[in-house]
Amino acid sequence: MMPELSRAAAVALAAEQAATSRNRLLTAPALAVITVFGILPLIIIGVYSFLKAAAYGGVVWEFSTDGYLNFLFQRDIFDDSLQFAPDYLIIYLRTLIYSVATTAICLLVGYPTAYYMATRPPAQRNWWVLLITIPFWSNLLVRTLAIMFIIRDEGLINALLIWLRVIDKPITMLYTNFAIMLGLLYSFLPFMVLPLYASLEKLDFRMVEAGHDLYANKRQVLWRIIIPLSMPGIVAGCLLVFIPALGSYVTPLILGGGIHLMIGDLIAQQFGVGRNWPLGSAQALILMAVVLIALYFYVRNTSGQVKHG
Amino acid sequence: MAKRRPPIDIKAQPGFRGAAYICVILLYIPIIMLMILSLNSGEAVGKFQGVSLRWYATALQNKEFYSAARNTITITVFATIVSTILATLAAIGTTRVKPWRGLGAAFMVINLPLMVPEIITAVATLSFFALLAGALGLNFGIGNLILAHTVFCVPFAYMPIRARLEDMDLTLESAAADLYATPWNAFRRITLPLLVPGIASGGALAFITSFDDFTITQLVAGPGQTTLPLFIWGQTRKPMTPEINAISTILLLVSIVFVASSFAIARRRK
């Protein structure tokens, strides 16, 4: 036994531990800034959603549930009775359908892409990742404008089809549901590919070999081994597409032309032209609730993954 | 070709290569087309007549473009510096630390801006600054935008810095401690130099995120606070000329340069 040494070690260990617990204070500045300028604003719109709307934007500090009532009902101007008005609900449902469809199609195109990337030799893999990362970080507004230039009546597709004499009058694609779906797919595809790739890159291909050794064919290996093993990546990718798709603002603004609204535009309108801040706040909170439900399923799913090892 | 056909590649799945190529082609057609159209010498936004840099010259002579560029650079530089410092401190505080009770919550708060849809952050921030101005008479001018950008840049800067700290070889830090380095000296001489690539990579991502932001900026910006994305949006509301393609291309090139350098820095030494 060497009591001297062990005492010195204990002192050093204690000092080190004190230092490492003190390090937690380093998170304080970031937490303070995000709390004041990120969380407090969310609480404010939470409060606003229960206030009365002022005539020209802003709020009157009087409790009211009009924000939420106006979401589903319209007050009759003559007898002040509430009438069911599904306009906003329809926009929410439409947004939900767009977002689910975008997520599904992105997965359908993104999964093979990510798998192909992950099975390239390492040097080639980096180039593929860079190729997907560039659109991921490129300006969404600019990319959406580029789509607009392609599908306009005078755009690339129509010009090409007319030149090929397939059609003689341009097909209207801009400001349609098709335009919004195309824009959403194009915007969010990289968001699907990157997390899928991160998960598939770590795949243990000995499992695939074992599958083949046991006489599984390629399709069985894909469905029974590769896809189940990459489930965390699939869930993460779907979430990374689904949540921002729900809140899409730029895409329907430019490609929907104000005709085919999504939730994002609806909320922005209440803070601009429509000028009903409590209604806009209520709409934002309802959207947030949908997002939280999606996140809940994500957390439940991933914690399940951990349990299974 | 004298190469022998390799035996069946067990990793390959039928049709996956085609999907990958289609995916990349789809992602790049619009971007490349926009860049080509920006070199158009004609007046029409979509009809290519000849190669020239004419519209870049027009853009660079446009006073509104200059003031938008100046605003963008002011906001982006401040937001990048502040968010990268906050993120670096937070990354150390969440990795070089004994697990503490608030750690999970701290992690959630830092990543919150990623989980809230941007449009919600936008209207919430707008309400917040309207309330500050209305109730307390506080208006930081362009500082409002810097603060808003800083919040959503923190998680983007945080991720690569944290990843770098987690991958780092801890034996170097404990060797320094063994050699009687104070915690501060060990940090300054060992950890920080090793962390520089992570900080640079995180800073680059924060820069692009702030530089490209449209939604939050559009709702929070006051008069005279037009940034480049807002300027482009304003241009689409008028009869368009290829000038918009030239400015868009400049924005794309800035993003590409920053992504590529962040990528190169993160990959080196790995």
Coordinates of C-alpha atoms in Angstrom, one line a residue:
Chain A
M1 CA 0.0 0.0 0.0
M2 CA 1.2 3.5 -0.7
P3 CA -0.9 5.8 1.4
E4 CA 1.1 8.9 0.3
L5 CA 0.5 8.4 -3.3
S6 CA -3.1 7.5 -3.0
R7 CA -3.8 10.7 -0.9
A8 CA -2.1 12.8 -3.6
A9 CA -4.2 11.1 -6.2
A10 CA -7.3 11.7 -4.2
V11 CA -6.5 15.4 -3.9
A12 CA -5.9 15.7 -7.6
L13 CA -9.0 13.8 -8.4
A14 CA -11.1 16.0 -6.1
A15 CA -9.6 19.1 -7.7
E16 CA -10.3 17.8 -11.2
Q17 CA -13.9 16.9 -10.2
A18 CA -14.4 20.4 -8.8
A19 CA -13.2 21.8 -12.0
T20 CA -15.4 19.6 -14.1
S21 CA -18.5 20.3 -12.1
R22 CA -17.7 24.0 -12.4
N23 CA -17.7 23.6 -16.2
R24 CA -21.5 23.3 -16.2
L25 CA -21.6 27.1 -15.6
L26 CA -20.2 27.5 -19.1
T27 CA -23.6 26.6 -20.5
A28 CA -25.2 29.6 -18.7
P29 CA -24.6 32.3 -21.3
A30 CA -26.1 30.2 -24.1
L31 CA -29.0 29.0 -22.0
A32 CA -29.7 32.6 -20.9
V33 CA -29.7 34.0 -24.4
I34 CA -31.9 31.2 -25.7
T35 CA -34.3 31.5 -22.8
V36 CA -34.7 35.2 -23.1
F37 CA -34.8 35.6 -26.8
G38 CA -36.1 32.1 -27.8
I39 CA -38.3 30.7 -25.1
L40 CA -39.8 33.9 -23.6
P41 CA -41.1 34.9 -27.1
L42 CA -42.9 31.5 -27.3
I43 CA -44.4 32.1 -23.8
I44 CA -45.5 35.6 -25.0
I45 CA -47.5 34.2 -28.0
G46 CA -48.9 31.6 -25.6
V47 CA -50.3 34.5 -23.6
Y48 CA -51.3 36.4 -26.7
S49 CA -53.4 33.5 -27.9
F50 CA -55.7 34.1 -24.8
L51 CA -56.1 37.9 -25.4
K52 CA -58.3 40.1 -27.5
A53 CA -57.2 41.4 -30.9
A54 CA -56.6 45.1 -31.2
A55 CA -58.1 46.8 -34.2
Y56 CA -54.9 47.4 -36.1
G57 CA -52.5 44.6 -35.1
G58 CA -51.3 43.9 -31.6
V59 CA -53.4 42.9 -28.6
V60 CA -55.8 44.2 -26.0
W61 CA -54.9 42.9 -22.5
E62 CA -58.3 41.3 -21.8
F63 CA -58.8 37.5 -21.4
S64 CA -60.5 35.9 -24.3
T65 CA -60.7 32.5 -26.0
D66 CA -61.6 34.1 -29.3
G67 CA -58.2 33.2 -30.8
Y68 CA -59.1 29.5 -30.5
L69 CA -62.8 29.9 -31.2
N70 CA -62.0 31.8 -34.4
F71 CA -59.9 28.9 -35.5
L72 CA -63.0 26.7 -35.9
F73 CA -65.9 29.1 -35.8
Q74 CA -67.0 32.4 -37.3
R75 CA -69.2 34.8 -35.3
D76 CA -72.4 35.7 -37.2
I77 CA -72.5 39.5 -37.6
F78 CA -76.3 39.6 -37.1
D79 CA -77.1 37.4 -34.1
D80 CA -73.6 36.9 -32.7
S81 CA -74.0 33.1 -32.8
L82 CA -71.0 30.9 -33.6
Q83 CA -71.0 29.1 -36.9
F84 CA -68.7 26.3 -37.8
A85 CA -66.1 27.6 -40.4
P86 CA -63.7 24.9 -41.5
D87 CA -61.5 27.1 -43.6
Y88 CA -58.5 27.1 -41.3
L89 CA -59.0 23.4 -40.5
I90 CA -58.9 22.6 -44.2
I91 CA -55.6 24.5 -44.5
Y92 CA -54.2 22.5 -41.6
L93 CA -55.4 19.2 -43.1
R94 CA -53.9 20.2 -46.5
T95 CA -50.6 21.0 -44.8
L96 CA -50.6 17.7 -43.0
I97 CA -51.3 15.8 -46.2
Y98 CA -48.5 17.7 -48.1
S99 CA -46.1 17.0 -45.2
V100 CA -46.9 13.3 -45.0
A101 CA -46.6 12.9 -48.8
T102 CA -43.4 14.9 -48.9
T103 CA -41.9 12.7 -46.1
A104 CA -43.0 9.5 -47.9
I105 CA -41.6 10.5 -51.3
C106 CA -38.4 11.8 -49.8
L107 CA -37.9 8.5 -48.0
L108 CA -38.6 6.6 -51.2
V109 CA -36.0 8.5 -53.2
G110 CA -33.7 9.3 -50.3
Y111 CA -33.3 5.8 -48.9
P112 CA -31.8 4.2 -52.1
T113 CA -29.6 7.3 -52.5
A114 CA -28.3 7.1 -48.9
Y115 CA -27.7 3.4 -49.2
Y116 CA -25.8 3.7 -52.5
M117 CA -23.7 6.5 -50.9
A118 CA -22.9 4.4 -47.8
T119 CA -21.8 1.4 -50.0
R120 CA -19.2 3.5 -52.0
P121 CA -15.5 3.3 -51.2
P122 CA -14.6 5.8 -48.4
A123 CA -12.9 8.4 -50.7
Q124 CA -15.9 8.5 -53.0
R125 CA -18.3 8.7 -50.1
N126 CA -17.0 12.1 -49.0
W127 CA -17.7 13.5 -52.4
W128 CA -21.3 12.2 -52.3
V129 CA -21.8 13.7 -48.9
L130 CA -20.5 17.1 -50.1
L131 CA -22.8 16.8 -53.2
I132 CA -25.9 16.4 -50.9
T133 CA -24.6 18.9 -48.2
I134 CA -24.3 21.8 -50.7
P135 CA -28.1 21.9 -51.5
F136 CA -28.8 21.2 -47.8
W137 CA -27.1 24.5 -46.9
S138 CA -28.0 26.6 -50.0
N139 CA -30.5 29.4 -49.7
L140 CA -34.0 28.0 -49.7
L141 CA -35.5 31.2 -51.2
V142 CA -33.1 31.1 -54.1
R143 CA -33.6 27.3 -54.7
T144 CA -37.4 27.8 -54.6
L145 CA -37.1 30.7 -57.1
A146 CA -35.1 28.4 -59.3
I147 CA -37.9 25.9 -59.3
M148 CA -40.3 28.7 -60.2
F149 CA -38.2 29.6 -63.2
I150 CA -38.3 26.0 -64.4
I151 CA -42.0 25.4 -64.1
R152 CA -43.3 28.8 -65.2
D153 CA -45.4 29.1 -68.4
E154 CA -42.2 30.5 -70.1
G155 CA -40.0 28.2 -68.1
L156 CA -37.5 25.4 -69.0
I157 CA -40.0 22.5 -69.0
N158 CA -42.7 24.2 -71.1
A159 CA -40.0 25.6 -73.5
L160 CA -38.6 22.1 -73.9
L161 CA -42.0 20.5 -74.5
I162 CA -43.0 23.1 -77.0
W163 CA -39.7 22.8 -78.8
L164 CA -40.2 19.1 -79.0
R165 CA -43.7 19.8 -80.3
V166 CA -45.2 17.6 -77.6
I167 CA -47.5 20.5 -76.7
D168 CA -48.3 23.7 -78.4
K169 CA -49.6 25.7 -75.4
P170 CA -47.7 25.8 -72.1
I171 CA -49.0 23.7 -69.3
T172 CA -49.8 25.7 -66.2
M173 CA -47.8 24.3 -63.4
L174 CA -46.9 27.3 -61.3
Y175 CA -49.4 28.2 -58.5
T176 CA -50.8 24.6 -58.4
N177 CA -50.7 21.8 -55.8
F178 CA -48.2 20.1 -58.0
A179 CA -45.9 23.2 -57.8
I180 CA -46.0 23.1 -54.0
M181 CA -45.4 19.4 -53.8
L182 CA -42.4 19.6 -56.2
G183 CA -41.0 22.6 -54.2
L184 CA -41.4 20.7 -50.9
L185 CA -39.7 17.6 -52.2
Y186 CA -36.9 19.6 -53.7
S187 CA -36.4 21.6 -50.5
F188 CA -36.4 18.7 -48.1
L189 CA -34.8 15.8 -50.0
P190 CA -31.3 16.5 -48.6
F191 CA -32.8 16.6 -45.0
M192 CA -33.8 13.0 -45.6
V193 CA -30.7 11.7 -47.2
L194 CA -28.1 13.0 -44.7
P195 CA -29.5 11.3 -41.5
L196 CA -30.2 8.1 -43.5
Y197 CA -26.6 8.1 -44.7
A198 CA -25.3 8.7 -41.2
S199 CA -27.2 5.7 -40.0
L200 CA -26.4 3.4 -43.0
E201 CA -22.7 4.3 -43.0
K202 CA -22.5 2.6 -39.6
L203 CA -24.3 -0.5 -40.8
D204 CA -22.5 -3.7 -40.0
F205 CA -22.3 -5.4 -43.4
R206 CA -21.4 -8.7 -41.8
M207 CA -25.1 -9.0 -41.1
V208 CA -25.8 -8.6 -44.8
E209 CA -23.2 -11.4 -45.5
A210 CA -24.7 -13.6 -42.9
G211 CA -28.1 -13.1 -44.5
H212 CA -26.8 -14.1 -47.9
D213 CA -25.0 -17.1 -46.3
L214 CA -28.4 -18.2 -45.0
Y215 CA -29.8 -18.2 -48.5
A216 CA -31.7 -14.9 -48.2
N217 CA -32.1 -13.1 -51.6
K218 CA -31.4 -9.4 -52.0
R219 CA -34.9 -8.3 -51.4
Q220 CA -35.2 -10.4 -48.2
V221 CA -31.8 -8.9 -47.0
L222 CA -33.1 -5.4 -47.7
W223 CA -36.4 -5.8 -45.9
R224 CA -35.4 -8.1 -43.1
I225 CA -31.9 -6.9 -42.2
I226 CA -30.9 -3.5 -43.8
I227 CA -34.1 -1.6 -43.2
P228 CA -34.7 -2.7 -39.6
L229 CA -31.1 -1.9 -38.7
S230 CA -31.3 1.6 -40.2
M231 CA -34.6 2.4 -38.5
P232 CA -33.2 5.1 -36.2
G233 CA -31.9 6.9 -39.4
I234 CA -35.3 6.5 -41.0
V235 CA -37.1 8.0 -38.0
A236 CA -34.6 10.9 -37.7
G237 CA -34.9 11.6 -41.5
C238 CA -38.7 11.5 -41.5
L239 CA -38.8 13.9 -38.5
L240 CA -36.3 16.3 -40.1
V241 CA -38.5 16.5 -43.2
F242 CA -41.9 16.3 -41.5
I243 CA -41.4 19.1 -39.0
P244 CA -40.0 21.8 -41.3
A245 CA -42.5 20.7 -43.9
L246 CA -45.4 21.4 -41.5
G247 CA -44.0 24.9 -40.9
S248 CA -43.3 25.6 -44.6
Y249 CA -43.6 29.3 -45.5
V250 CA -41.3 30.2 -48.4
T251 CA -42.4 27.3 -50.7
P252 CA -46.2 27.9 -50.7
L253 CA -45.5 31.7 -50.7
I254 CA -43.6 31.5 -54.0
L255 CA -45.0 28.4 -55.7
G256 CA -48.5 28.5 -54.4
G257 CA -48.9 32.2 -55.2
G258 CA -51.2 32.9 -52.2
I259 CA -53.9 30.6 -53.7
H260 CA -52.9 27.3 -52.1
L261 CA -52.1 28.3 -48.5
M262 CA -50.2 26.2 -46.0
I263 CA -50.1 26.7 -42.2
G264 CA -47.0 28.9 -42.3
D265 CA -48.5 31.4 -44.6
L266 CA -51.7 31.4 -42.7
I267 CA -49.9 32.3 -39.4
A268 CA -47.7 35.0 -41.1
Q269 CA -50.9 36.5 -42.6
Q270 CA -52.4 37.0 -39.1
F271 CA -49.4 39.0 -38.1
G272 CA -49.4 41.0 -41.3
V273 CA -52.4 41.7 -43.5
G274 CA -55.0 39.9 -41.5
R275 CA -53.8 41.6 -38.3
N276 CA -55.3 39.3 -35.7
W277 CA -52.4 38.5 -33.4
P278 CA -54.3 36.3 -30.9
L279 CA -55.7 34.2 -33.8
G280 CA -52.2 33.9 -35.3
S281 CA -50.8 33.0 -31.9
A282 CA -53.4 30.3 -31.4
Q283 CA -52.7 28.9 -34.9
A284 CA -49.0 28.9 -34.1
L285 CA -49.6 27.0 -30.8
I286 CA -51.9 24.5 -32.5
L287 CA -49.1 23.9 -35.0
M288 CA -46.6 23.5 -32.2
A289 CA -48.9 20.9 -30.6
V290 CA -48.8 18.9 -33.8
V291 CA -45.0 19.1 -33.8
L292 CA -44.8 18.0 -30.2
I293 CA -46.9 15.0 -31.0
A294 CA -44.5 14.1 -33.8
L295 CA -41.5 14.6 -31.4
Y296 CA -43.2 12.4 -28.8
F297 CA -43.4 9.5 -31.2
Y298 CA -39.8 10.1 -32.1
V299 CA -38.6 10.0 -28.5
R300 CA -40.8 7.0 -27.7
N301 CA -39.4 5.2 -30.8
T302 CA -35.8 6.0 -30.1
S303 CA -35.9 5.1 -26.4
G304 CA -37.5 1.8 -27.5
Q305 CA -34.5 1.3 -29.8
V306 CA -32.1 1.8 -26.9
K307 CA -34.0 -0.8 -24.8
H308 CA -33.7 -3.4 -27.5
G309 CA -29.9 -2.8 -27.5
Chain B
M1 CA -11.2 -3.3 -70.6
A2 CA -9.2 -6.2 -69.2
K3 CA -10.7 -5.8 -65.8
R4 CA -12.4 -9.0 -64.6
R5 CA -16.0 -8.7 -63.5
P6 CA -16.0 -8.9 -59.7
P7 CA -18.2 -11.6 -58.2
I8 CA -21.7 -10.5 -57.2
D9 CA -21.5 -7.4 -55.0
I10 CA -23.6 -8.5 -52.0
K11 CA -24.0 -4.9 -50.8
A12 CA -25.6 -3.7 -54.0
Q13 CA -29.3 -3.4 -54.3
P14 CA -31.0 -3.3 -57.8
G15 CA -32.0 0.2 -58.9
F16 CA -30.4 2.0 -56.0
R17 CA -27.6 3.5 -58.1
G18 CA -30.2 4.9 -60.5
A19 CA -32.1 6.5 -57.7
A20 CA -28.9 8.1 -56.3
Y21 CA -28.1 9.6 -59.7
I22 CA -31.6 10.9 -60.2
C23 CA -31.6 12.4 -56.7
V24 CA -28.4 14.3 -57.4
I25 CA -29.4 15.4 -60.8
L26 CA -32.8 16.7 -59.5
L27 CA -31.1 18.6 -56.7
Y28 CA -28.7 20.3 -59.1
I29 CA -30.7 21.1 -62.2
P30 CA -32.4 24.2 -60.7
I31 CA -29.2 25.5 -59.1
I32 CA -27.1 25.1 -62.3
M33 CA -29.9 26.5 -64.5
L34 CA -30.1 29.6 -62.3
M35 CA -26.3 30.1 -62.5
I36 CA -26.3 29.7 -66.3
L37 CA -29.2 32.2 -66.7
S38 CA -27.3 34.7 -64.5
L39 CA -24.8 35.0 -67.4
N40 CA -27.4 35.9 -69.9
S41 CA -26.7 39.0 -71.9
G42 CA -30.4 39.5 -72.9
E43 CA -33.2 41.3 -71.0
A44 CA -35.5 38.3 -70.5
V45 CA -35.2 36.5 -67.2
G46 CA -35.7 33.0 -68.8
K47 CA -34.5 33.3 -72.4
F48 CA -30.8 32.8 -72.9
Q49 CA -29.3 35.1 -75.6
G50 CA -25.5 35.1 -75.0
V51 CA -22.9 35.0 -72.3
S52 CA -22.0 38.2 -70.5
L53 CA -21.4 39.5 -66.9
R54 CA -23.7 42.4 -67.6
W55 CA -26.2 41.6 -64.9
Y56 CA -23.5 41.2 -62.3
A57 CA -22.3 44.7 -63.2
T58 CA -25.9 46.0 -62.9
A59 CA -26.3 44.3 -59.5
L60 CA -23.0 45.7 -58.2
Q61 CA -24.0 49.2 -59.2
N62 CA -27.4 48.9 -57.5
K63 CA -27.5 51.1 -54.3
E64 CA -30.2 48.9 -52.7
F65 CA -28.1 45.8 -53.3
Y66 CA -25.2 47.5 -51.5
S67 CA -27.3 48.6 -48.5
A68 CA -28.8 45.0 -48.3
A69 CA -25.3 43.5 -48.5
R70 CA -24.1 45.9 -45.7
N71 CA -27.0 44.9 -43.5
T72 CA -26.6 41.2 -44.1
I73 CA -22.9 41.4 -43.3
T74 CA -23.4 43.4 -40.1
I75 CA -26.1 41.0 -38.9
T76 CA -24.3 37.8 -40.0
V77 CA -20.9 38.7 -38.6
F78 CA -22.2 39.7 -35.2
A79 CA -24.6 36.8 -35.0
T80 CA -21.8 34.3 -36.0
I81 CA -19.3 35.6 -33.5
V82 CA -21.7 35.7 -30.6
S83 CA -23.4 32.4 -31.3
T84 CA -20.0 30.6 -31.9
I85 CA -18.7 31.9 -28.6
L86 CA -21.9 30.8 -26.8
A87 CA -21.8 27.4 -28.5
T88 CA -18.2 26.8 -27.7
L89 CA -18.7 27.5 -24.0
A90 CA -21.9 25.4 -24.0
A91 CA -20.2 22.5 -25.7
I92 CA -17.5 22.5 -23.1
G93 CA -20.1 22.8 -20.3
T94 CA -22.0 19.8 -21.7
T95 CA -19.0 17.5 -22.5
R96 CA -16.2 18.2 -20.1
V97 CA -18.4 17.9 -17.0
K98 CA -19.6 15.4 -14.5
P99 CA -23.1 14.5 -15.5
W100 CA -25.4 16.9 -13.7
R101 CA -29.1 17.0 -13.1
G102 CA -29.9 19.8 -15.6
L103 CA -27.8 18.3 -18.4
G104 CA -30.7 16.8 -20.4
A105 CA -32.7 20.0 -20.0
A106 CA -29.7 22.2 -21.0
F107 CA -29.3 20.0 -24.1
M108 CA -32.9 20.5 -25.0
V109 CA -32.8 24.3 -24.6
I110 CA -29.7 24.6 -26.8
N111 CA -31.4 22.5 -29.5
L112 CA -34.8 24.1 -29.1
P113 CA -34.4 26.4 -32.1
L114 CA -34.1 23.3 -34.3
M115 CA -37.3 21.8 -33.1
V116 CA -39.6 24.8 -33.3
P117 CA -40.8 25.5 -36.9
E118 CA -39.2 28.6 -38.2
I119 CA -42.5 30.4 -38.8
I120 CA -43.4 30.0 -35.1
T121 CA -40.0 31.4 -34.0
A122 CA -40.6 34.3 -36.5
V123 CA -44.0 35.4 -35.2
A124 CA -43.0 34.8 -31.5
T125 CA -39.8 36.9 -32.0
L126 CA -41.9 39.6 -33.7
S127 CA -44.4 39.7 -30.8
F128 CA -41.5 39.8 -28.3
F129 CA -39.8 42.8 -29.9
A130 CA -43.2 44.5 -30.4
L131 CA -43.9 44.1 -26.7
L132 CA -40.4 45.4 -25.8
A133 CA -41.0 48.4 -28.0
G134 CA -44.5 49.0 -26.8
A135 CA -44.2 48.4 -23.1
L136 CA -40.6 49.4 -22.4
G137 CA -39.8 51.6 -25.3
L138 CA -36.9 49.3 -26.1
N139 CA -35.8 49.0 -29.7
F140 CA -32.3 47.8 -30.6
G141 CA -32.7 48.7 -34.3
I142 CA -30.7 46.2 -36.3
G143 CA -29.7 44.6 -32.9
N144 CA -33.2 43.0 -32.9
L145 CA -32.2 41.0 -35.9
I146 CA -28.7 40.2 -34.6
L147 CA -30.3 38.8 -31.4
A148 CA -32.9 36.8 -33.3
H149 CA -30.2 35.3 -35.6
T150 CA -27.9 34.5 -32.7
V151 CA -30.6 32.3 -31.0
F152 CA -31.1 30.1 -34.0
C153 CA -27.4 30.0 -35.0
V154 CA -26.3 28.6 -31.6
P155 CA -27.4 25.0 -32.2
F156 CA -25.8 24.9 -35.7
A157 CA -22.5 26.1 -34.2
Y158 CA -22.9 23.8 -31.2
M159 CA -23.2 20.5 -33.1
P160 CA -19.7 20.3 -34.8
I161 CA -18.0 21.8 -31.7
R162 CA -19.6 19.2 -29.4
A163 CA -18.8 16.4 -31.9
R164 CA -15.1 17.5 -32.0
L165 CA -15.0 17.5 -28.1
E166 CA -16.5 14.1 -27.9
D167 CA -14.1 12.6 -30.5
M168 CA -11.0 14.2 -28.8
D169 CA -8.4 12.0 -27.2
L170 CA -8.8 12.7 -23.5
T171 CA -5.4 11.3 -22.6
L172 CA -3.8 14.5 -23.8
E173 CA -5.8 16.5 -21.4
S174 CA -5.1 14.2 -18.5
A175 CA -1.4 14.2 -19.4
A176 CA -1.4 18.0 -19.2
A177 CA -3.1 17.7 -15.8
D178 CA -0.5 15.1 -14.7
L179 CA 2.3 17.6 -15.6
Y180 CA 0.8 20.1 -13.2
A181 CA -1.0 22.3 -15.8
T182 CA -3.8 24.2 -14.2
P183 CA -7.2 23.5 -15.7
W184 CA -7.1 26.8 -17.6
N185 CA -3.7 26.2 -18.9
A186 CA -4.6 22.7 -20.0
F187 CA -7.6 24.1 -21.8
R188 CA -5.7 26.9 -23.5
R189 CA -2.7 24.9 -24.6
I190 CA -4.2 21.5 -25.3
T191 CA -8.0 21.5 -25.7
L192 CA -8.5 24.8 -27.5
P193 CA -5.9 24.2 -30.2
L194 CA -7.4 20.8 -30.9
L195 CA -10.9 22.3 -30.9
V196 CA -10.1 25.0 -33.5
P197 CA -11.4 22.9 -36.5
G198 CA -14.7 22.2 -34.7
I199 CA -15.1 25.9 -33.9
A200 CA -14.3 26.9 -37.5
S201 CA -16.7 24.4 -38.8
G202 CA -19.4 25.4 -36.4
G203 CA -18.8 29.1 -37.1
A204 CA -19.1 28.5 -40.9
L205 CA -22.5 26.7 -40.4
A206 CA -23.7 29.6 -38.1
F207 CA -22.6 32.0 -40.8
I208 CA -24.6 30.3 -43.6
T209 CA -27.6 29.9 -41.4
S210 CA -27.7 33.6 -40.6
F211 CA -26.7 34.7 -44.1
D212 CA -29.5 32.8 -45.8
D213 CA -32.3 33.3 -43.3
F214 CA -35.5 34.6 -44.9
T215 CA -38.5 33.7 -42.8
I216 CA -37.5 35.1 -39.4
T217 CA -35.8 38.2 -40.9
Q218 CA -38.8 39.0 -43.0
L219 CA -41.1 39.2 -40.0
V220 CA -38.7 40.8 -37.6
A221 CA -37.0 43.3 -39.9
G222 CA -38.0 46.9 -39.5
P223 CA -37.9 49.6 -42.2
G224 CA -34.4 50.0 -43.7
Q225 CA -33.3 46.6 -42.4
T226 CA -33.4 44.8 -45.8
T227 CA -31.0 41.9 -46.0
L228 CA -30.0 40.2 -49.2
P229 CA -32.7 37.5 -49.1
L230 CA -35.3 40.2 -48.4
F231 CA -33.9 42.2 -51.3
I232 CA -34.2 39.2 -53.7
W233 CA -37.8 38.7 -52.5
G234 CA -38.5 42.3 -53.2
Q235 CA -37.1 41.9 -56.7
T236 CA -39.6 39.1 -57.4
R237 CA -42.4 41.5 -56.7
K238 CA -41.5 43.7 -59.6
P239 CA -41.0 42.8 -63.3
M240 CA -37.9 40.6 -63.1
T241 CA -34.6 41.0 -65.0
P242 CA -31.7 38.6 -65.0
E243 CA -30.2 40.8 -62.2
I244 CA -32.2 38.6 -59.7
N245 CA -30.4 35.6 -61.2
A246 CA -27.0 37.3 -60.7
I247 CA -27.7 38.2 -57.1
S248 CA -29.1 34.7 -56.4
T249 CA -26.0 33.2 -57.9
I250 CA -23.8 35.3 -55.6
L251 CA -25.8 34.1 -52.6
L252 CA -25.5 30.4 -53.7
L253 CA -21.7 30.8 -54.3
V254 CA -21.3 32.3 -50.7
S255 CA -23.1 29.2 -49.3
I256 CA -21.1 26.8 -51.4
V257 CA -17.8 28.3 -50.3
F258 CA -18.7 28.2 -46.7
V259 CA -20.1 24.6 -46.8
A260 CA -17.1 23.4 -48.7
S261 CA -14.7 25.0 -46.3
S262 CA -16.6 23.8 -43.2
F263 CA -16.6 20.3 -44.8
A264 CA -12.9 20.4 -45.6
I265 CA -12.0 21.6 -42.1
A266 CA -14.1 19.0 -40.4
R267 CA -12.7 16.2 -42.6
R268 CA -9.0 17.1 -42.3
R269 CA -7.3 15.4 -39.3
K270 CA -10.1 12.9 -39.0

